[in-house]
Amino acid sequence: MKKKGVGMSCVLHPTGNKGAGDPSQAAIQLKPDGTFTLVTGAVDLGQGSSTILRQFAADELGVPIENITVNNSAGNAAPVTMGSFASRVTLIDPHAVKLAAEDLKAQICKWAAAQFGVNPDDVTFADNKVAVKNDPAKSLTMAEVGAGVFNSPALMIGTGAWYPAPFTAHDPETGAMPSVGAVSFGACYLELEVDTETGVVDILKLVQAWEVGKAVNPLMCKMQIGGGLSIGLGYALSEECWPHAPSMDFVPEVLGDYFIPTFADYPLENERAVAEVPHPMGVKGAKGFSEGSSTAPIPAIIAALHDALGVWITEIPVTPEVILRALGARG
Amino acid sequence: MTEYVGQSMPRYNGIGQVTGTARYVDDIQFPGMLYVKVLRSPVHKGTIRNLDLSAVAKTTGVAGVLTADDIPGQNAYGFYGDSQVFNPKQPRFKGEPIAAVVAVDEDTAMEALAKAKLDIEEQTPVFDMFEALKPNAPLVRPGTANNLFEYAPGKTTFVIKLGDIEKGFQEADHVIEGTYKEGMQDHCPMEPHVSVARIDDADRLEIYTHSQCLNVHLGFLCPVFNLPQSKINYIGGRCGGGFGGKNDIHCDHIAGLAALKFRKPVKFRFTRKEDLAYSTKRGPWVFEYKTGFKSDGRIVASHIREFHDSGAYTGLSPYCIEKCGMFASGPYAVPNILVEAQVIYTNKPVSSSMRGFAVLNGQVAMETQMSRIAEQLGLDPWELRFINAWRDGDMGASRYVVQGAGAIEAMRKCAELAGIQLPAKLMEMNSRRR
């Protein structure tokens, strides 16, 4: 018999390393034609760090985004960053990019001031050009600045480095650690159908929303929620590297034995959204969030299975065997 | 001027990735490139009596073999420094690297490896955490007293205390207890673990990596190679899916050692089997939750015991139990919290980071507690969470002050999208004040 159930959940995910430390560096170079290269050590796993750091760089410099390329594979020559983990890049790295942009703008204004014969404070940097305050006719486009810098003994690389605070360890007695970066919040609602004869679960509808501080790129936020769902569904229902515990015989060695969800396993109705509460630590209020999109669906599935079957399942993955055993135990 | 932050812009290099122009580590080919295959432990636990690789080394097409003796620096790496590049004595899990062969291609390397004469005494392993805690359990780490991670001599439990847990349970009108068991998951990225290494024209060791954290891994690799950071050109930035699995080194150390020894470009890549069976994992967990709450739904006490299966090495497990514990009472204002957590070694692949990173595991248990509390009180599950959700200024388990709270805002957005009409009293709430 097929039974339907609904469930919801509310979860969090911390963003940034606990205890602070957690440094990042960035550099932005002005090229001789007036375009820019952002050099970062942030690894793009597919989460889109190159895309969003470029968005921040364009805003902080006030130049067209097409004029900025991202180099995150400079090896030995790259500024360093802690890494792409702990949902930390969106919270931490934009600070380094922002500082690098401010540094570069200050260098360019100083160089341009000498050309104009004015004080650096009297030079404005906006709309992809520099100009003399109160005398806007005196201006140079970024292409003119780039060529001029190249033809003079000057190098324009803005650098930035940032961390939230010095690292502090847990207090050994109380575990106290007051510095945690930021925290993001997610909620999930879902409807499922479970076959009481086979134990097979079919998610019919799934809605997931995340409070992300500032959605730097709302489309990519929603794509991330979709990607997180895949790992969450797998962990909740089918993926197990130790299927015959306590025996370690017959562990999965091929994908035919290890069941990662496919699009066929995705709910037909699959809605995602973001909410924004600007976080005081983030640039423009932004923080990371997307790891948690693997989390929220799991307890919602457990709640919905209880709604459908009247039993609390307390282990994951909730394979068909687990469901049939739980039903058998109830009698 | 246009403001770009906040716009749904296309992925910067997305077109190249979906049309195949993006270059991943396994796409890299150098003339004369050699390939590595690893001799892995055939047993879950054992003592190597003798290893004879002479027939392997003599095989046509084989450049040579690599063992722990070929390591110029230390045979140790990782966040807690206890993983071994090659384990020449007492392998602790099935699939642990013992040695490697370097050959003209992978088939030749595999054929040669079949000629390795490994004399290993198989010993009784322990797989289950609670079996591993029993007094006479097999010891996963030779020379230790038990199978527990130690923070300091004799200190095996990580503790977080907030408020007064006993007072909290005295104030509670009801208590719900639950035990939750969570499984072992692989990252399963499209791109299996791979590394390419060579010596460049300036005599630097050049490594093409898919590391998620270049700076951290460079720090791990230098003591293995006994090289300064300036002598390693560690080139990365792209990853064909990581999900935390590429927070740990799987190939770069061995590929680098092979390039240093044979002075040729070298590629080392995992098969899907090696990825699934031997790479780092999201390790198994067992949680014991005891949650005290008032009849109106307010949570007043949360006692959590965490048991985390670390596998054969430490991986990131202590960090996992700490971070899990800090957030294991969910996004809720709970005044009295006690967390007690342990890392337990077993003869299984190493547990380390994976998307959601341990915090996920605690949330799953806590949210199930919340659903059960709502059921017991006959309370709307949304309302229970709205009542308890963090507001700015609340204090979390490890005494962090909550800023920019947004659980209520996330739930409201979710309900709206799901077409659920929340009661007016919930719609009036926000995360700025209680």
mmCIF file of N, CA, C and O in Angstrom, chain B residues 196-248:
data_model
loop_
_atom_site.group_PDB
_atom_site.id
_atom_site.type_symbol
_atom_site.label_atom_id
_atom_site.label_comp_id
_atom_site.label_asym_id
_atom_site.label_seq_id
_atom_site.Cartn_x
_atom_site.Cartn_y
_atom_site.Cartn_z
ATOM 1 N N VAL B 196 49.037 14.946 -11.280
ATOM 2 C CA VAL B 196 50.124 14.878 -12.253
ATOM 3 C C VAL B 196 51.298 15.649 -11.672
ATOM 4 O O VAL B 196 51.117 16.763 -11.150
ATOM 5 N N ALA B 197 52.488 15.050 -11.724
ATOM 6 C CA ALA B 197 53.667 15.720 -11.179
ATOM 7 C C ALA B 197 54.838 15.571 -12.140
ATOM 8 O O ALA B 197 54.925 14.584 -12.884
ATOM 9 N N ARG B 198 55.716 16.568 -12.153
ATOM 10 C CA ARG B 198 56.953 16.478 -12.940
ATOM 11 C C ARG B 198 57.966 17.451 -12.358
ATOM 12 O O ARG B 198 57.636 18.276 -11.507
ATOM 13 N N ILE B 199 59.210 17.306 -12.821
ATOM 14 C CA ILE B 199 60.239 18.268 -12.437
ATOM 15 C C ILE B 199 60.316 19.289 -13.561
ATOM 16 O O ILE B 199 60.489 18.934 -14.722
ATOM 17 N N ASP B 200 60.172 20.570 -13.222
ATOM 18 C CA ASP B 200 60.173 21.572 -14.300
ATOM 19 C C ASP B 200 61.603 22.015 -14.623
ATOM 20 O O ASP B 200 62.569 21.543 -14.037
ATOM 21 N N ASP B 201 61.727 22.926 -15.595
ATOM 22 C CA ASP B 201 63.042 23.322 -16.096
ATOM 23 C C ASP B 201 63.869 24.051 -15.028
ATOM 24 O O ASP B 201 65.079 24.164 -15.158
ATOM 25 N N ALA B 202 63.219 24.567 -14.006
ATOM 26 C CA ALA B 202 63.948 25.251 -12.926
ATOM 27 C C ALA B 202 64.162 24.302 -11.735
ATOM 28 O O ALA B 202 64.447 24.763 -10.630
ATOM 29 N N ASP B 203 63.996 23.008 -11.984
ATOM 30 C CA ASP B 203 64.195 21.981 -10.954
ATOM 31 C C ASP B 203 63.197 22.108 -9.808
ATOM 32 O O ASP B 203 63.472 21.716 -8.677
ATOM 33 N N ARG B 204 62.059 22.688 -10.128
ATOM 34 C CA ARG B 204 60.989 22.702 -9.125
ATOM 35 C C ARG B 204 60.120 21.476 -9.333
ATOM 36 O O ARG B 204 59.953 20.991 -10.450
ATOM 37 N N LEU B 205 59.538 21.005 -8.247
ATOM 38 C CA LEU B 205 58.536 19.952 -8.350
ATOM 39 C C LEU B 205 57.205 20.624 -8.693
ATOM 40 O O LEU B 205 56.691 21.422 -7.916
ATOM 41 N N GLU B 206 56.698 20.301 -9.890
ATOM 42 C CA GLU B 206 55.451 20.916 -10.362
ATOM 43 C C GLU B 206 54.338 19.886 -10.199
ATOM 44 O O GLU B 206 54.451 18.774 -10.707
ATOM 45 N N ILE B 207 53.306 20.249 -9.474
ATOM 46 C CA ILE B 207 52.200 19.310 -9.236
ATOM 47 C C ILE B 207 50.904 19.950 -9.691
ATOM 48 O O ILE B 207 50.573 21.073 -9.288
ATOM 49 N N TYR B 208 50.189 19.244 -10.546
ATOM 50 C CA TYR B 208 48.849 19.677 -10.963
ATOM 51 C C TYR B 208 47.836 18.963 -10.068
ATOM 52 O O TYR B 208 47.788 17.740 -10.049
ATOM 53 N N THR B 209 47.070 19.739 -9.360
ATOM 54 C CA THR B 209 46.226 19.177 -8.309
ATOM 55 C C THR B 209 44.777 19.622 -8.437
ATOM 56 O O THR B 209 44.496 20.658 -9.050
ATOM 57 N N HIS B 210 43.881 18.829 -7.848
ATOM 58 C CA HIS B 210 42.496 19.283 -7.708
ATOM 59 C C HIS B 210 42.190 19.594 -6.249
ATOM 60 O O HIS B 210 41.034 19.607 -5.849
ATOM 61 N N SER B 211 43.224 19.850 -5.483
ATOM 62 C CA SER B 211 43.055 20.171 -4.059
ATOM 63 C C SER B 211 42.017 21.272 -3.849
ATOM 64 O O SER B 211 41.982 22.251 -4.584
ATOM 65 N N GLN B 212 41.204 21.109 -2.809
ATOM 66 C CA GLN B 212 40.257 22.164 -2.444
ATOM 67 C C GLN B 212 40.933 23.270 -1.643
ATOM 68 O O GLN B 212 40.336 24.323 -1.415
ATOM 69 N N CYS B 213 42.143 23.003 -1.157
ATOM 70 C CA CYS B 213 42.787 23.976 -0.258
ATOM 71 C C CYS B 213 44.291 23.936 -0.525
ATOM 72 O O CYS B 213 45.031 23.248 0.165
ATOM 73 N N LEU B 214 44.700 24.688 -1.529
ATOM 74 C CA LEU B 214 46.085 24.634 -2.018
ATOM 75 C C LEU B 214 47.079 24.960 -0.910
ATOM 76 O O LEU B 214 48.090 24.286 -0.743
ATOM 77 N N ASN B 215 46.781 25.994 -0.173
ATOM 78 C CA ASN B 215 47.723 26.452 0.846
ATOM 79 C C ASN B 215 47.906 25.410 1.943
ATOM 80 O O ASN B 215 49.030 25.110 2.361
ATOM 81 N N VAL B 216 46.797 24.825 2.387
ATOM 82 C CA VAL B 216 46.859 23.820 3.452
ATOM 83 C C VAL B 216 47.645 22.602 2.971
ATOM 84 O O VAL B 216 48.528 22.088 3.658
ATOM 85 N N HIS B 217 47.335 22.146 1.764
ATOM 86 C CA HIS B 217 47.990 20.926 1.265
ATOM 87 C C HIS B 217 49.469 21.145 0.966
ATOM 88 O O HIS B 217 50.283 20.247 1.152
ATOM 89 N N LEU B 218 49.809 22.331 0.501
ATOM 90 C CA LEU B 218 51.230 22.634 0.299
ATOM 91 C C LEU B 218 51.965 22.500 1.631
ATOM 92 O O LEU B 218 53.078 21.965 1.691
ATOM 93 N N GLY B 219 51.322 22.948 2.674
ATOM 94 C CA GLY B 219 51.902 22.809 4.010
ATOM 95 C C GLY B 219 52.081 21.359 4.420
ATOM 96 O O GLY B 219 53.027 21.020 5.137
ATOM 97 N N PHE B 220 51.177 20.480 3.976
ATOM 98 C CA PHE B 220 51.310 19.042 4.290
ATOM 99 C C PHE B 220 52.420 18.393 3.448
ATOM 100 O O PHE B 220 53.091 17.476 3.901
ATOM 101 N N LEU B 221 52.541 18.840 2.191
ATOM 102 C CA LEU B 221 53.434 18.151 1.253
ATOM 103 C C LEU B 221 54.907 18.466 1.482
ATOM 104 O O LEU B 221 55.769 17.603 1.309
ATOM 105 N N CYS B 222 55.201 19.710 1.845
ATOM 106 C CA CYS B 222 56.610 20.098 1.982
ATOM 107 C C CYS B 222 57.400 19.197 2.935
ATOM 108 O O CYS B 222 58.506 18.767 2.591
ATOM 109 N N PRO B 223 56.875 18.870 4.122
ATOM 110 C CA PRO B 223 57.655 17.986 5.011
ATOM 111 C C PRO B 223 57.804 16.565 4.467
ATOM 112 O O PRO B 223 58.756 15.870 4.820
ATOM 113 N N VAL B 224 56.874 16.124 3.606
ATOM 114 C CA VAL B 224 57.005 14.789 2.999
ATOM 115 C C VAL B 224 58.153 14.800 1.987
ATOM 116 O O VAL B 224 59.010 13.928 1.980
ATOM 117 N N PHE B 225 58.162 15.838 1.138
ATOM 118 C CA PHE B 225 59.209 15.929 0.103
ATOM 119 C C PHE B 225 60.509 16.516 0.652
ATOM 120 O O PHE B 225 61.535 16.500 -0.031
ATOM 121 N N ASN B 226 60.449 17.066 1.847
ATOM 122 C CA ASN B 226 61.581 17.806 2.410
ATOM 123 C C ASN B 226 62.010 18.930 1.469
ATOM 124 O O ASN B 226 63.189 19.107 1.166
ATOM 125 N N LEU B 227 61.039 19.682 0.982
ATOM 126 C CA LEU B 227 61.308 20.802 0.077
ATOM 127 C C LEU B 227 60.678 22.068 0.655
ATOM 128 O O LEU B 227 59.625 22.010 1.286
ATOM 129 N N PRO B 228 61.310 23.223 0.404
ATOM 130 C CA PRO B 228 60.656 24.482 0.792
ATOM 131 C C PRO B 228 59.485 24.786 -0.147
ATOM 132 O O PRO B 228 59.436 24.261 -1.266
ATOM 133 N N GLN B 229 58.573 25.604 0.309
ATOM 134 C CA GLN B 229 57.382 25.919 -0.507
ATOM 135 C C GLN B 229 57.778 26.493 -1.868
ATOM 136 O O GLN B 229 57.097 26.267 -2.867
ATOM 137 N N SER B 230 58.887 27.226 -1.918
ATOM 138 C CA SER B 230 59.291 27.866 -3.178
ATOM 139 C C SER B 230 59.772 26.843 -4.207
ATOM 140 O O SER B 230 59.878 27.153 -5.391
ATOM 141 N N LYS B 231 60.057 25.626 -3.776
ATOM 142 C CA LYS B 231 60.521 24.601 -4.724
ATOM 143 C C LYS B 231 59.383 23.716 -5.228
ATOM 144 O O LYS B 231 59.602 22.752 -5.962
ATOM 145 N N ILE B 232 58.166 24.042 -4.809
ATOM 146 C CA ILE B 232 57.013 23.288 -5.316
ATOM 147 C C ILE B 232 56.083 24.272 -6.015
ATOM 148 O O ILE B 232 55.666 25.273 -5.425
ATOM 149 N N ASN B 233 55.813 24.009 -7.285
ATOM 150 C CA ASN B 233 54.820 24.818 -7.982
ATOM 151 C C ASN B 233 53.516 24.022 -7.978
ATOM 152 O O ASN B 233 53.364 23.061 -8.732
ATOM 153 N N TYR B 234 52.631 24.426 -7.083
ATOM 154 C CA TYR B 234 51.420 23.652 -6.818
ATOM 155 C C TYR B 234 50.277 24.312 -7.574
ATOM 156 O O TYR B 234 49.800 25.374 -7.165
ATOM 157 N N ILE B 235 49.896 23.708 -8.692
ATOM 158 C CA ILE B 235 48.979 24.373 -9.620
ATOM 159 C C ILE B 235 47.599 23.735 -9.516
ATOM 160 O O ILE B 235 47.440 22.528 -9.749
ATOM 161 N N GLY B 236 46.625 24.539 -9.169
ATOM 162 C CA GLY B 236 45.274 24.012 -9.042
ATOM 163 C C GLY B 236 44.269 25.088 -9.373
ATOM 164 O O GLY B 236 44.477 25.900 -10.254
ATOM 165 N N GLY B 237 43.184 25.096 -8.626
ATOM 166 C CA GLY B 237 42.164 26.125 -8.846
ATOM 167 C C GLY B 237 40.891 25.556 -9.417
ATOM 168 O O GLY B 237 39.833 26.162 -9.293
ATOM 169 N N ARG B 238 40.981 24.381 -10.042
ATOM 170 C CA ARG B 238 39.777 23.756 -10.590
ATOM 171 C C ARG B 238 39.659 22.343 -10.047
ATOM 172 O O ARG B 238 40.653 21.666 -9.817
ATOM 173 N N CYS B 239 38.435 21.911 -9.934
ATOM 174 C CA CYS B 239 38.161 20.654 -9.278
ATOM 175 C C CYS B 239 36.871 20.125 -9.898
ATOM 176 O O CYS B 239 35.901 20.881 -10.022
ATOM 177 N N GLY B 240 36.874 18.879 -10.329
ATOM 178 C CA GLY B 240 35.679 18.307 -10.941
ATOM 179 C C GLY B 240 34.736 17.755 -9.886
ATOM 180 O O GLY B 240 34.327 16.599 -9.933
ATOM 181 N N GLY B 241 34.403 18.589 -8.943
ATOM 182 C CA GLY B 241 33.578 18.156 -7.813
ATOM 183 C C GLY B 241 34.467 17.742 -6.660
ATOM 184 O O GLY B 241 35.404 16.959 -6.835
ATOM 185 N N GLY B 242 34.224 18.301 -5.490
ATOM 186 C CA GLY B 242 35.053 17.979 -4.338
ATOM 187 C C GLY B 242 34.214 17.465 -3.183
ATOM 188 O O GLY B 242 34.428 16.377 -2.689
ATOM 189 N N PHE B 243 33.265 18.293 -2.754
ATOM 190 C CA PHE B 243 32.334 17.947 -1.664
ATOM 191 C C PHE B 243 33.073 17.570 -0.385
ATOM 192 O O PHE B 243 32.561 16.815 0.428
ATOM 193 N N GLY B 244 34.302 18.059 -0.245
ATOM 194 C CA GLY B 244 35.077 17.784 0.964
ATOM 195 C C GLY B 244 36.106 16.682 0.782
ATOM 196 O O GLY B 244 37.070 16.605 1.528
ATOM 197 N N GLY B 245 35.927 15.819 -0.210
ATOM 198 C CA GLY B 245 36.848 14.703 -0.417
ATOM 199 C C GLY B 245 38.233 15.170 -0.824
ATOM 200 O O GLY B 245 39.224 14.486 -0.574
ATOM 201 N N LYS B 246 38.288 16.350 -1.441
ATOM 202 C CA LYS B 246 39.574 16.870 -1.895
ATOM 203 C C LYS B 246 40.157 17.871 -0.909
ATOM 204 O O LYS B 246 41.046 18.646 -1.246
ATOM 205 N N ASN B 247 39.615 17.830 0.336
ATOM 206 C CA ASN B 247 40.263 18.491 1.473
ATOM 207 C C ASN B 247 41.362 17.616 2.035
ATOM 208 O O ASN B 247 42.093 18.043 2.922
ATOM 209 N N ASP B 248 41.420 16.373 1.577
ATOM 210 C CA ASP B 248 42.466 15.462 2.017
ATOM 211 C C ASP B 248 43.295 15.047 0.811
ATOM 212 O O ASP B 248 42.768 14.858 -0.277
#
